[in-house]
N, C-alpha and C. Protein backbone atom coordinates (compact mmCIF):
# COMPACT_ATOMS: atom_id res chain seq x y z
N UNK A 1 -19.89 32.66 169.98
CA UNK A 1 -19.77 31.23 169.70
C UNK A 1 -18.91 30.58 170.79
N UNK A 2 -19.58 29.38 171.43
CA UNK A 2 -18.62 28.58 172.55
C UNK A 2 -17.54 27.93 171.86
N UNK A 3 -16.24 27.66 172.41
CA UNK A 3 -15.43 27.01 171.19
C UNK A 3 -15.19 26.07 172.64
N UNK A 4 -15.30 24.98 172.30
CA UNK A 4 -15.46 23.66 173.13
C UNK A 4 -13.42 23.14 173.17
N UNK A 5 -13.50 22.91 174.32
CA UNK A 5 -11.89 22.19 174.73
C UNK A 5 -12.10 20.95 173.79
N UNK A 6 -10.74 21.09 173.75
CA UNK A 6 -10.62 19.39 173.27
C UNK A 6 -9.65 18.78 174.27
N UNK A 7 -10.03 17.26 174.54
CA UNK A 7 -9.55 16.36 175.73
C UNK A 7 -8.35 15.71 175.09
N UNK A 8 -7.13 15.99 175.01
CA UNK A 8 -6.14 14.62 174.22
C UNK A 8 -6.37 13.40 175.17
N UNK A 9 -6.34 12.45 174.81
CA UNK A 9 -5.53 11.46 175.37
C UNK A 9 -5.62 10.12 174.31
N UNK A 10 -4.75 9.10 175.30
CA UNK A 10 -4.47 8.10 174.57
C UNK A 10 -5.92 6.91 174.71
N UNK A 11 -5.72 5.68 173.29
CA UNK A 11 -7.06 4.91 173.06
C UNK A 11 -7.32 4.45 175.26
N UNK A 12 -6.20 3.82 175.31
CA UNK A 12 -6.42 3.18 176.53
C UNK A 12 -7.10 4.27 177.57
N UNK A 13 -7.10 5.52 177.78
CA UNK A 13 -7.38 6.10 178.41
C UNK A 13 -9.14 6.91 177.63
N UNK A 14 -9.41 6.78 177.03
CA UNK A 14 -10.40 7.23 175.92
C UNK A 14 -11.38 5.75 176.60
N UNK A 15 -11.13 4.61 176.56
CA UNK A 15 -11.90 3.28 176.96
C UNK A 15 -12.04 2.91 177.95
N UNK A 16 -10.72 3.62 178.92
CA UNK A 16 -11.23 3.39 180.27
C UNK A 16 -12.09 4.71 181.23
N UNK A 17 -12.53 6.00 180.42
CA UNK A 17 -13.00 6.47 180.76
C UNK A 17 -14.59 6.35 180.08
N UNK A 18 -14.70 4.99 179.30
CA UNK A 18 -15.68 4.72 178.99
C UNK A 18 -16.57 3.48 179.89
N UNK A 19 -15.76 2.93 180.32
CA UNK A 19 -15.99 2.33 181.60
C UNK A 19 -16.16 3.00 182.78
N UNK A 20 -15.53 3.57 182.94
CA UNK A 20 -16.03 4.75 184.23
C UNK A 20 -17.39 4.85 183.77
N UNK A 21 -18.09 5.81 182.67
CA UNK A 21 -19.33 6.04 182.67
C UNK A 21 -19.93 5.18 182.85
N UNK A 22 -20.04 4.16 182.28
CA UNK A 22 -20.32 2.81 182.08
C UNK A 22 -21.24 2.00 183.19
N UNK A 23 -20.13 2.38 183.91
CA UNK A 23 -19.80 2.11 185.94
C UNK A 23 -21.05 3.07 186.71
N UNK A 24 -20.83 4.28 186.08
CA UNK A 24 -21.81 5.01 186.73
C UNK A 24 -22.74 5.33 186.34
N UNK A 25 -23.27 4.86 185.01
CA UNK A 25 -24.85 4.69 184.92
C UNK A 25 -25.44 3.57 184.98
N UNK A 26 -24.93 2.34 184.98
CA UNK A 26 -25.46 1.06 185.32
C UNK A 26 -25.44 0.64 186.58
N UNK A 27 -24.33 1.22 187.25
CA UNK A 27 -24.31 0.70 188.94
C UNK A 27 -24.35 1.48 189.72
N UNK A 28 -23.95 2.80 189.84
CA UNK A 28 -23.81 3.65 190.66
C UNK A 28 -25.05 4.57 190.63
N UNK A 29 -25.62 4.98 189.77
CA UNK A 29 -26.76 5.71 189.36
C UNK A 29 -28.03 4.93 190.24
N UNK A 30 -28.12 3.45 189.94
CA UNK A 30 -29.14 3.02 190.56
C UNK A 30 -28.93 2.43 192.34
N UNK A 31 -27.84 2.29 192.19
CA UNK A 31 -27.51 2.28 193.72
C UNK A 31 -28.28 3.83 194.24
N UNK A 32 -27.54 4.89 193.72
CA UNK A 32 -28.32 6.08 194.91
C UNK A 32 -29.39 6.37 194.51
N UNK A 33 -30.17 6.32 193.62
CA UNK A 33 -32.03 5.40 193.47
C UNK A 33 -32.18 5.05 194.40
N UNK A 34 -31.86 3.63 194.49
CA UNK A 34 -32.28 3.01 195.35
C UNK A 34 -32.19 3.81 197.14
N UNK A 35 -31.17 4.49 197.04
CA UNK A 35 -30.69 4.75 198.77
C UNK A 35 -31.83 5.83 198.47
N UNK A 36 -32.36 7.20 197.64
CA UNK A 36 -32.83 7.27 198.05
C UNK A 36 -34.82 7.39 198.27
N UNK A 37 -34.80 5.88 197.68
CA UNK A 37 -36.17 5.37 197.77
C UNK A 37 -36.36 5.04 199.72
N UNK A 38 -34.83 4.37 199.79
CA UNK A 38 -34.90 3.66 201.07
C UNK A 38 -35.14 5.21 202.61
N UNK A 39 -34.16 6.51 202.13
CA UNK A 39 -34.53 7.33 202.80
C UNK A 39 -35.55 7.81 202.93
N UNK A 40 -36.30 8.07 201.79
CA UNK A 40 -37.94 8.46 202.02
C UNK A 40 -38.62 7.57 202.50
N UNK A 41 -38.47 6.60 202.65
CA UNK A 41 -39.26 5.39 203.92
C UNK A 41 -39.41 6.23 204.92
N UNK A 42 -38.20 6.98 205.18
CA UNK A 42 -38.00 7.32 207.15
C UNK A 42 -39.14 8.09 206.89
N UNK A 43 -39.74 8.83 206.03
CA UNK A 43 -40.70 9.50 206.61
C UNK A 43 -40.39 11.09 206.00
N UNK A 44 -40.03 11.96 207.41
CA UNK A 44 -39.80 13.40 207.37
C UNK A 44 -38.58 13.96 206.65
N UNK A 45 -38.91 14.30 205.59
CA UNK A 45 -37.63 14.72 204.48
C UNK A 45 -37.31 16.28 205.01
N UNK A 46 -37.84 17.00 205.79
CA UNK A 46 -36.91 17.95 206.23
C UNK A 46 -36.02 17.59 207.13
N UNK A 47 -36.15 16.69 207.93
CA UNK A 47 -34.90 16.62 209.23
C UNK A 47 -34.60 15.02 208.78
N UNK A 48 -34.60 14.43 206.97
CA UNK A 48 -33.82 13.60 207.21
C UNK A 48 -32.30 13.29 206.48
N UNK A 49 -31.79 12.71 207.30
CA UNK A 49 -29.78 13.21 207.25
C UNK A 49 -29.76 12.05 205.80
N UNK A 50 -30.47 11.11 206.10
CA UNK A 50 -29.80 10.04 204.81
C UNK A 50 -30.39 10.27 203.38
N UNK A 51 -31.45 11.25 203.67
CA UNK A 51 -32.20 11.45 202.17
C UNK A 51 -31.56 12.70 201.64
N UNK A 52 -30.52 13.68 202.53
CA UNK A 52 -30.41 14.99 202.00
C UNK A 52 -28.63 14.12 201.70
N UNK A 53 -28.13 12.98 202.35
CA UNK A 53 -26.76 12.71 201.66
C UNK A 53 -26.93 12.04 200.25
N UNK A 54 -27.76 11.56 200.08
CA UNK A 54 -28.22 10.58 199.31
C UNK A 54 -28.83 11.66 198.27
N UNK A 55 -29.10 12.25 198.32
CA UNK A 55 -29.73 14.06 197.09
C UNK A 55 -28.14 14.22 196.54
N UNK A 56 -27.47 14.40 197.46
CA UNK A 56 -26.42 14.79 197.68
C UNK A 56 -25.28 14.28 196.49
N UNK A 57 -25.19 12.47 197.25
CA UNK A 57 -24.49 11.73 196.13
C UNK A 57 -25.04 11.81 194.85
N UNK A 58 -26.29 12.04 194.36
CA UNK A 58 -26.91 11.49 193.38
C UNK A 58 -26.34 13.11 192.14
N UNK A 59 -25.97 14.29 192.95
CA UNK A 59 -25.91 15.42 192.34
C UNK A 59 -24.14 15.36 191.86
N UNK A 60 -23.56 14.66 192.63
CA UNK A 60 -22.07 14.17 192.32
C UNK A 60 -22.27 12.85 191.24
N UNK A 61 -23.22 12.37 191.49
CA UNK A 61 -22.95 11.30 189.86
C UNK A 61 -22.99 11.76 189.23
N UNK A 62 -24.15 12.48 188.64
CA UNK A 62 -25.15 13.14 187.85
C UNK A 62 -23.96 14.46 187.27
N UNK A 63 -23.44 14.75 187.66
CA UNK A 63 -22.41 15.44 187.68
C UNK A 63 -21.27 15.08 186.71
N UNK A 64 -20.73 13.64 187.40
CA UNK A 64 -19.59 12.82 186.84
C UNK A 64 -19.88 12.59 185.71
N UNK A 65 -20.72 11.98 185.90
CA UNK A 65 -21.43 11.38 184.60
C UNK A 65 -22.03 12.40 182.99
N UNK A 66 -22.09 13.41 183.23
CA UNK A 66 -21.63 15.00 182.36
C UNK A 66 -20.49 15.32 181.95
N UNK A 67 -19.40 15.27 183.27
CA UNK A 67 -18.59 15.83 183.23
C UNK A 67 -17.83 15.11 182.05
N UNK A 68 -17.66 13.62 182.57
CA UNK A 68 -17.13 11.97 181.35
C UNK A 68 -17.72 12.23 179.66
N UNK A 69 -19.52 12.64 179.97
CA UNK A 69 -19.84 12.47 178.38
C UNK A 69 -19.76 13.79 177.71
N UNK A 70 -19.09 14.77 178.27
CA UNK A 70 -18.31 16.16 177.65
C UNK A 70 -17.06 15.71 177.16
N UNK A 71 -16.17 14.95 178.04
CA UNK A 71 -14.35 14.59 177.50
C UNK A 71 -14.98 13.60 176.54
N UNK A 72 -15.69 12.73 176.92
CA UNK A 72 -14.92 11.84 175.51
C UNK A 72 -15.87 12.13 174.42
N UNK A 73 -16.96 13.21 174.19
CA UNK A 73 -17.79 14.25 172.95
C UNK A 73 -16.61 14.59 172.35
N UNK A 74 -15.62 15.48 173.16
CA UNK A 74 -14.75 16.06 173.10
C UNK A 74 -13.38 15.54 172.70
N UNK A 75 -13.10 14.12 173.14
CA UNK A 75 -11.65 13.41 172.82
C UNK A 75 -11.46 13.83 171.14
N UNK A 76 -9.90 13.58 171.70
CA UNK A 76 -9.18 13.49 170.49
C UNK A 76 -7.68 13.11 171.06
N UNK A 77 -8.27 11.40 170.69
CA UNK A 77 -7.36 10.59 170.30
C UNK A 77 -5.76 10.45 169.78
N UNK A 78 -4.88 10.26 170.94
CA UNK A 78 -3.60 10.47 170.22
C UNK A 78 -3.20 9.49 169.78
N UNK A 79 -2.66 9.49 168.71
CA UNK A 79 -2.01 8.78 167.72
C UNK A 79 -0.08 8.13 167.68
N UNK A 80 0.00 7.28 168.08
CA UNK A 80 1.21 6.92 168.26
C UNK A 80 2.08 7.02 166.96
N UNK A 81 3.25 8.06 167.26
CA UNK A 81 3.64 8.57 165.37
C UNK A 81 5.16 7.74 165.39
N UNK A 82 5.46 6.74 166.48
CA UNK A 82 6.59 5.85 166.79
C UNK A 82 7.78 6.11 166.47
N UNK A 83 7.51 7.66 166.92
CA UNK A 83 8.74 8.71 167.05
C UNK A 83 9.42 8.70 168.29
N UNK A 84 10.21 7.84 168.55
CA UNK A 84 10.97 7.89 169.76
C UNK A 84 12.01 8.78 170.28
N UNK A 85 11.94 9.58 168.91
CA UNK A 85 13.24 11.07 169.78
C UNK A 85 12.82 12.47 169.82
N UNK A 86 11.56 12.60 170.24
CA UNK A 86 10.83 13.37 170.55
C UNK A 86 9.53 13.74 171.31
N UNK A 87 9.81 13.83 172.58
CA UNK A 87 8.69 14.23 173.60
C UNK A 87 7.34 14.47 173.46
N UNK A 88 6.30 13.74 173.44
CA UNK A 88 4.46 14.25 172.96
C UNK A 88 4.05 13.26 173.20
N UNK A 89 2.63 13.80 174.06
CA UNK A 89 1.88 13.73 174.53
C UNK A 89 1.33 11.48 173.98
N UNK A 90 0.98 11.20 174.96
CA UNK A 90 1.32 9.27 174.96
C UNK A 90 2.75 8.80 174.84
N UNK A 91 3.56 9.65 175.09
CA UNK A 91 4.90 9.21 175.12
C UNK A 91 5.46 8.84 176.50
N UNK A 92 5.93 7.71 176.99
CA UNK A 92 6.63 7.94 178.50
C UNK A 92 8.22 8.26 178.10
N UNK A 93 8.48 9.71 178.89
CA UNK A 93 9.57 9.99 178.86
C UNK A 93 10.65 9.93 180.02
N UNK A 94 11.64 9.42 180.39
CA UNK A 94 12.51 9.05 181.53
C UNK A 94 13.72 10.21 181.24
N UNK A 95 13.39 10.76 182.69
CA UNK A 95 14.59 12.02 182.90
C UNK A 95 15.34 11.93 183.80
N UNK A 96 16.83 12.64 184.20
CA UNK A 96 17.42 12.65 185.24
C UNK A 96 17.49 13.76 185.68
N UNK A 97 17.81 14.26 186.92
CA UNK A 97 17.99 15.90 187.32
C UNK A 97 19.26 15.78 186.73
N UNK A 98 20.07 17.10 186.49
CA UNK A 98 21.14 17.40 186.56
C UNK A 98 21.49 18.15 187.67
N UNK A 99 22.93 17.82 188.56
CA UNK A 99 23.78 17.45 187.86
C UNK A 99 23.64 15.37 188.16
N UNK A 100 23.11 15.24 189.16
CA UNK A 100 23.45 14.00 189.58
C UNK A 100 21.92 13.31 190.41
N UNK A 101 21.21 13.46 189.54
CA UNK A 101 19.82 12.76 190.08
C UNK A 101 19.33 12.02 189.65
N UNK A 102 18.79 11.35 190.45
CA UNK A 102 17.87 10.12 189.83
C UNK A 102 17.01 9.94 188.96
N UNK A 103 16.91 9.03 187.79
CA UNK A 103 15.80 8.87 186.98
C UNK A 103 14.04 8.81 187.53
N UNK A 104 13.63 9.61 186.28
CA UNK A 104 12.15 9.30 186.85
C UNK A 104 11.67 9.14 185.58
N UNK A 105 9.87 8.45 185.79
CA UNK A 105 9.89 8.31 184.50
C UNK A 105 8.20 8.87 184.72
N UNK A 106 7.37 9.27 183.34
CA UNK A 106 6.37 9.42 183.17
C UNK A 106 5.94 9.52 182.11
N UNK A 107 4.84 9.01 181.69
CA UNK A 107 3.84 8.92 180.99
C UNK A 107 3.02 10.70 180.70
N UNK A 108 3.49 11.16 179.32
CA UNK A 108 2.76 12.27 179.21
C UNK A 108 1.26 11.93 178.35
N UNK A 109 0.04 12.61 179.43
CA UNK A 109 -1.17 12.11 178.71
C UNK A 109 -1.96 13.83 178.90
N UNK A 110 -3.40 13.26 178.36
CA UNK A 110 -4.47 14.55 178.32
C UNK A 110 -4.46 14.78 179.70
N UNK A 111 -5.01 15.44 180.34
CA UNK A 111 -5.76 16.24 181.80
C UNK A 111 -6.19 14.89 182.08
N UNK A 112 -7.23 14.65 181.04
CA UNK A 112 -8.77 13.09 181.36
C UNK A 112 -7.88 12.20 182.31
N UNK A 113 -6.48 11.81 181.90
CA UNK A 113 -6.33 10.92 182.42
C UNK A 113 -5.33 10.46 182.91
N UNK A 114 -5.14 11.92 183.37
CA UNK A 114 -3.40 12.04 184.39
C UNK A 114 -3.68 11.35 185.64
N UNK A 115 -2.97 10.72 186.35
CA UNK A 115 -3.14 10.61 187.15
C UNK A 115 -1.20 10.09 188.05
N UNK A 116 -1.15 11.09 188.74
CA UNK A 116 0.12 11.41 189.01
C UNK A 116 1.27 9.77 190.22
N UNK A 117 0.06 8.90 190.31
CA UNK A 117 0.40 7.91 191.42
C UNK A 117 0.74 7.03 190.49
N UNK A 118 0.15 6.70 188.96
CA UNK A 118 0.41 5.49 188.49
C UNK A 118 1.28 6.21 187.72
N UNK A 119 2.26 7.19 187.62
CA UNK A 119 2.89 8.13 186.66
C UNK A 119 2.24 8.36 185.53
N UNK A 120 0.92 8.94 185.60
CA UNK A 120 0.62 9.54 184.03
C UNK A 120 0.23 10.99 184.67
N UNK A 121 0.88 12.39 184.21
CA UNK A 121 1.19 13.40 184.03
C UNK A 121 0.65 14.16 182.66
N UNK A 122 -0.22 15.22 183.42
CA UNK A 122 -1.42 15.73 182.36
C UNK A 122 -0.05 16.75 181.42
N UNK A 123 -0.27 16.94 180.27
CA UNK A 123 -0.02 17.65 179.32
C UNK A 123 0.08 19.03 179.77
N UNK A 124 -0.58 19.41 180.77
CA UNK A 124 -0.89 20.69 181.05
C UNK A 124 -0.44 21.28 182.30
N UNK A 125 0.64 19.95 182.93
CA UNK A 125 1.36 20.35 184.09
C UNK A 125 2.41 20.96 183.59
N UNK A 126 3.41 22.26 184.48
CA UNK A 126 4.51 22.42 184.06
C UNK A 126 5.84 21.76 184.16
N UNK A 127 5.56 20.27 183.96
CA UNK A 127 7.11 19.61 184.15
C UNK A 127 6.82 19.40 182.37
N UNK A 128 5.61 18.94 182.40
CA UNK A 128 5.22 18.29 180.83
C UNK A 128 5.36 19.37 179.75
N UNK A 129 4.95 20.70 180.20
CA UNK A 129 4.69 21.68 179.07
C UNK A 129 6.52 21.67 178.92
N UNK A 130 7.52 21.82 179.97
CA UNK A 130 8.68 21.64 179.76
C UNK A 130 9.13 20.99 179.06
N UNK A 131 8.59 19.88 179.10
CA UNK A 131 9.44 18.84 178.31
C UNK A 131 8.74 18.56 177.08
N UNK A 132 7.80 18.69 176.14
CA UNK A 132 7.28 18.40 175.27
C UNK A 132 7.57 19.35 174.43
N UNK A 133 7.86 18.65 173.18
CA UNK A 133 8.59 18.76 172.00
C UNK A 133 10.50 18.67 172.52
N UNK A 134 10.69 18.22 173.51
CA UNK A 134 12.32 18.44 173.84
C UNK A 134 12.89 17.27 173.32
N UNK A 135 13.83 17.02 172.76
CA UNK A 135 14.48 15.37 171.88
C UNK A 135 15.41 14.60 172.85
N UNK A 136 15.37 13.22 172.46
CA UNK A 136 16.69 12.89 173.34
C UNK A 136 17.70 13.43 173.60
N UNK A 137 17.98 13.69 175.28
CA UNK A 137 19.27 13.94 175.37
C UNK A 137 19.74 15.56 175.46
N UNK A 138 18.13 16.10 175.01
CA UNK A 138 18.45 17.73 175.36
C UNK A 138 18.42 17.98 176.95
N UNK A 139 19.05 18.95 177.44
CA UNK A 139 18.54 19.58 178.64
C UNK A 139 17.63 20.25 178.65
N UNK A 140 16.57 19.96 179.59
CA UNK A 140 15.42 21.18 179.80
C UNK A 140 15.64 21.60 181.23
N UNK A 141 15.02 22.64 181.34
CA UNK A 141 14.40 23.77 182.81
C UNK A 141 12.89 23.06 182.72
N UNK A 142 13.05 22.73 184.25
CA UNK A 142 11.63 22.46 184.17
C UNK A 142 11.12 23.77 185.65
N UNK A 143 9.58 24.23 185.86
CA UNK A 143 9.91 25.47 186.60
C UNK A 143 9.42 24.17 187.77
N UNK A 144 9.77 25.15 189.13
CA UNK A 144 8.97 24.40 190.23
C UNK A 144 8.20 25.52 191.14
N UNK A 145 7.31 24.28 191.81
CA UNK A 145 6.13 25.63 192.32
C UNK A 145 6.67 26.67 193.45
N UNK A 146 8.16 26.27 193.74
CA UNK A 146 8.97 27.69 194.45
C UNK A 146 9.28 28.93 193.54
N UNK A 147 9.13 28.91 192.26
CA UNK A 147 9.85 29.89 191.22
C UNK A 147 10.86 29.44 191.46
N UNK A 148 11.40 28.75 191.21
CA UNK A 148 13.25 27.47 190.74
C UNK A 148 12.90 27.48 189.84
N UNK A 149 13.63 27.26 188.91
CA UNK A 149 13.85 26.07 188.00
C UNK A 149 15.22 24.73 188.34
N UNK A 150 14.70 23.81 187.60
CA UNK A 150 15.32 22.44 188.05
C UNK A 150 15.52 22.11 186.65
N UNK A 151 16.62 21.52 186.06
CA UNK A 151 17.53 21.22 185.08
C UNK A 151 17.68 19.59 184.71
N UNK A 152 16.60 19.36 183.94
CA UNK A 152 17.03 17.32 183.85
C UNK A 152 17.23 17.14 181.83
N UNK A 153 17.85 16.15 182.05
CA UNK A 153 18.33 15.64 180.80
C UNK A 153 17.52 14.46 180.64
N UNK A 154 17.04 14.36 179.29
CA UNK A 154 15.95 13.47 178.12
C UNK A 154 16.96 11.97 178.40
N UNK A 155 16.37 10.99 179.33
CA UNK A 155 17.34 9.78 178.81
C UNK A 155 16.96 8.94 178.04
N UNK A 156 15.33 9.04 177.98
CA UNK A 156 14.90 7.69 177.34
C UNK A 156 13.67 8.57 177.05
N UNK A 157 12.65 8.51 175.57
CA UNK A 157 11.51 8.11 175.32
C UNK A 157 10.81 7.05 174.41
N UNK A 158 9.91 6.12 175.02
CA UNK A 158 9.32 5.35 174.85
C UNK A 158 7.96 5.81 174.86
């Protein structure tokens, strides 16, 4: 029996990966259609470069577009339990290093919809597995990819 992942994340991230699909079967799908109707014009489909990129893109949508209607088959929706002294997953939690470092802050979400530039941090990284379930104000070890560990204190979750 396959036992299928389940995707956490939050509504906002559950809707905007519904737009993504969205995106890529209404616009993107028929865009590389179209490119490659326009490559088989040229003629000779063994030596041609824009019909084999254009195969190409269409196997990366076609792709995406699987990959999107597997996570959100799969979502499961986190639920805001407006528990603010305790670390999980849709929570942004703000830490400091110890002994004397600067705050950082992040957004703990599913894998779907980490994305580490706008600070959302998948569940399944090891700063997050560190810190989840940790309460205000505890110290955690978080590991780093040298084999360190690095030592920050819970200042804030929101």
């Amino acid at each position: 029996m396959d036992i299928q992942k389940e995707f956490p994340m939050t509504q906002s991230g559950y809707e905007q990966l519904q737009e993504e699909l969205e995106h890529l079967r209404t616009v993107k799908r028929p865009e590389v259609v179209e490119k490659i109707k326009v490559a088989r014009s040229f003629g000779d489909l063994s030596e041609n470069s824009e019909y084999d990129a254009a195969k190409d893109e269409q196997g990366f949508v076609e792709q995406e577009i699987t990959k999107i209607e597997d996570m959100l088959r799969h979502a499961k929706i986190i639920e805001d339990t407006n528990n603010n002294n305790m670390v999980q997953i849709g929570k942004t939690v703000t830490f400091k290093e110890l002994p004397d470092g600067d705050e950082e802050s992040y957004q703990i979400v599913g894998s779907a919809e980490a994305d580490p530039f706008e600070g959302k941090i998948s569940n399944e990284s090891p700063i997050a597995k560190s810190l989840l379930g940790a309460k205000l104000n505890d110290s955690v070890n978080v590991p780093l990819p040298n084999g360190n560990e690095m030592k920050v204190e819970i200042v804030s979750i929101d």
